[in-house]
């Protein structure tokens, strides 16, 4: 059986299917030259040093759609397939973005605490919140998940703006300048890939343009937002609210962010439901099994699509 290196956790179903076809190795016990296949995830990826040491590597199968933790160009140069799990998680991650948006607008955490602490009884009715209806929502990265977010916001009668490198064939308003889009938005939702081209593109100027009544939602990667500038903007009131699923140095989240009352924080659970992780897990394993069967894969990342 071919030798598979496992990086990060997998479900029991994934393990069962993989054990029937591969000898599975963990990071603390493997011979680099024996490994032909790797299973990893969006967070751990494969370090450049590890990839260089795996001289007979043929496939890196990622349990997630984002692959910024793998050097896909270098893999393609070496003829190694990198695969990921597009589409099967679109709806779940979009739901997470909408969940964060609604929690910020309707002060879900504050009002939940208002009931639990007994303040409702001692102080009377909770302060009013803001309506999430009829808002102008700027989507940074109108790809597979960005479009699912736009679709899910339709019942709230959202006006959709978007920024990406290329204008799409859609009816929403395109902005080639992110700061200008933030200025015209009530909410900015980040859902681009991570990596060098998006590193800290949501900077101080963008956050200040979004403004004191503005809400930032980040379900992309922590690297997309300048976290120090975000903390400063939320503390000073230059930015109103932030709903965050991802952070710069996960799982470490700055104490300053955790102390702020105008944030809703999630531990990178955008796709983390039983149903969606089952679909992602199935595709992650299918990519590996297809490769040992006929040398091809199901869902290569664009850099490796020509292999
Ligand atoms: P996708 O279909 O490839 O969409 C990505 C979008 O970002 C495209 O519209 C792309 O458009 C745009 N984009 C890429 N580089 C950009 C740049 N430098 N500046 C502005 N826009 C840029 O990807 P997807 O499937 O929607 O997934 C998007 C990302 O979501 C993943 O890569 C991952 O990082 C994140 N994600 C997070 C979670 C979570 O648990 N929180 C779960 C799944 C995915 P152009 O190329 O035309 O610019
Ligand atoms: C996963 C993600 O949590 O798909 C992605 O890009 O960020 C998430 O769905 C991540 O891949 C870890 O498995």
PDB file of N, CA and C in Angstrom, residues 98 133-134 147-160 172:
ATOM      1  N   UNK A  98     -23.263  35.295   7.648  1.00  0.00           N
ATOM      2  CA  UNK A  98     -24.555  35.935   7.951  1.00  0.00           C
ATOM      3  C   UNK A  98     -24.822  35.888   9.465  1.00  0.00           C
ATOM      4  N   UNK A 133     -31.799  44.801   8.198  1.00  0.00           N
ATOM      5  CA  UNK A 133     -32.488  44.898   6.908  1.00  0.00           C
ATOM      6  C   UNK A 133     -31.976  46.102   6.108  1.00  0.00           C
ATOM      7  N   UNK A 134     -32.068  45.990   4.786  1.00  0.00           N
ATOM      8  CA  UNK A 134     -31.819  47.127   3.871  1.00  0.00           C
ATOM      9  C   UNK A 134     -30.411  47.720   3.990  1.00  0.00           C
ATOM     10  N   UNK A 147     -20.423  34.651  -3.511  1.00  0.00           N
ATOM     11  CA  UNK A 147     -21.731  34.624  -4.190  1.00  0.00           C
ATOM     12  C   UNK A 147     -22.796  33.984  -3.289  1.00  0.00           C
ATOM     13  N   UNK A 148     -22.409  32.923  -2.563  1.00  0.00           N
ATOM     14  CA  UNK A 148     -23.367  32.273  -1.642  1.00  0.00           C
ATOM     15  C   UNK A 148     -23.776  33.245  -0.537  1.00  0.00           C
ATOM     16  N   UNK A 149     -22.846  34.087  -0.094  1.00  0.00           N
ATOM     17  CA  UNK A 149     -23.172  35.094   0.934  1.00  0.00           C
ATOM     18  C   UNK A 149     -24.174  36.099   0.354  1.00  0.00           C
ATOM     19  N   UNK A 150     -23.904  36.576  -0.853  1.00  0.00           N
ATOM     20  CA  UNK A 150     -24.824  37.530  -1.499  1.00  0.00           C
ATOM     21  C   UNK A 150     -26.215  36.911  -1.608  1.00  0.00           C
ATOM     22  N   UNK A 151     -26.278  35.635  -2.016  1.00  0.00           N
ATOM     23  CA  UNK A 151     -27.583  34.948  -2.147  1.00  0.00           C
ATOM     24  C   UNK A 151     -28.294  34.877  -0.797  1.00  0.00           C
ATOM     25  N   UNK A 152     -27.518  34.538   0.259  1.00  0.00           N
ATOM     26  CA  UNK A 152     -28.155  34.375   1.586  1.00  0.00           C
ATOM     27  C   UNK A 152     -28.631  35.694   2.154  1.00  0.00           C
ATOM     28  N   UNK A 153     -28.070  36.798   1.671  1.00  0.00           N
ATOM     29  CA  UNK A 153     -28.471  38.109   2.201  1.00  0.00           C
ATOM     30  C   UNK A 153     -29.678  38.689   1.474  1.00  0.00           C
ATOM     31  N   UNK A 154     -30.112  38.025   0.398  1.00  0.00           N
ATOM     32  CA  UNK A 154     -31.246  38.556  -0.375  1.00  0.00           C
ATOM     33  C   UNK A 154     -32.503  38.777   0.483  1.00  0.00           C
ATOM     34  N   UNK A 155     -32.861  37.833   1.385  1.00  0.00           N
ATOM     35  CA  UNK A 155     -34.069  38.069   2.197  1.00  0.00           C
ATOM     36  C   UNK A 155     -33.956  39.285   3.120  1.00  0.00           C
ATOM     37  N   UNK A 156     -32.736  39.752   3.371  1.00  0.00           N
ATOM     38  CA  UNK A 156     -32.569  40.971   4.184  1.00  0.00           C
ATOM     39  C   UNK A 156     -32.537  42.220   3.304  1.00  0.00           C
ATOM     40  N   UNK A 157     -32.820  42.018   2.037  1.00  0.00           N
ATOM     41  CA  UNK A 157     -32.880  43.128   1.083  1.00  0.00           C
ATOM     42  C   UNK A 157     -31.566  43.920   1.039  1.00  0.00           C
ATOM     43  N   UNK A 158     -30.455  43.191   1.046  1.00  0.00           N
ATOM     44  CA  UNK A 158     -29.146  43.856   1.025  1.00  0.00           C
ATOM     45  C   UNK A 158     -28.827  44.383  -0.368  1.00  0.00           C
ATOM     46  N   UNK A 159     -28.178  45.554  -0.422  1.00  0.00           N
ATOM     47  CA  UNK A 159     -27.626  46.030  -1.693  1.00  0.00           C
ATOM     48  C   UNK A 159     -26.172  45.547  -1.724  1.00  0.00           C
ATOM     49  N   UNK A 160     -25.815  44.790  -2.751  1.00  0.00           N
ATOM     50  CA  UNK A 160     -24.488  44.163  -2.789  1.00  0.00           C
ATOM     51  C   UNK A 160     -23.510  44.967  -3.651  1.00  0.00           C
ATOM     52  N   UNK A 172     -24.292  43.106  -9.503  1.00  0.00           N
ATOM     53  CA  UNK A 172     -23.858  43.913  -8.357  1.00  0.00           C
ATOM     54  C   UNK A 172     -22.875  45.001  -8.809  1.00  0.00           C
TER      55      UNK A 172
END
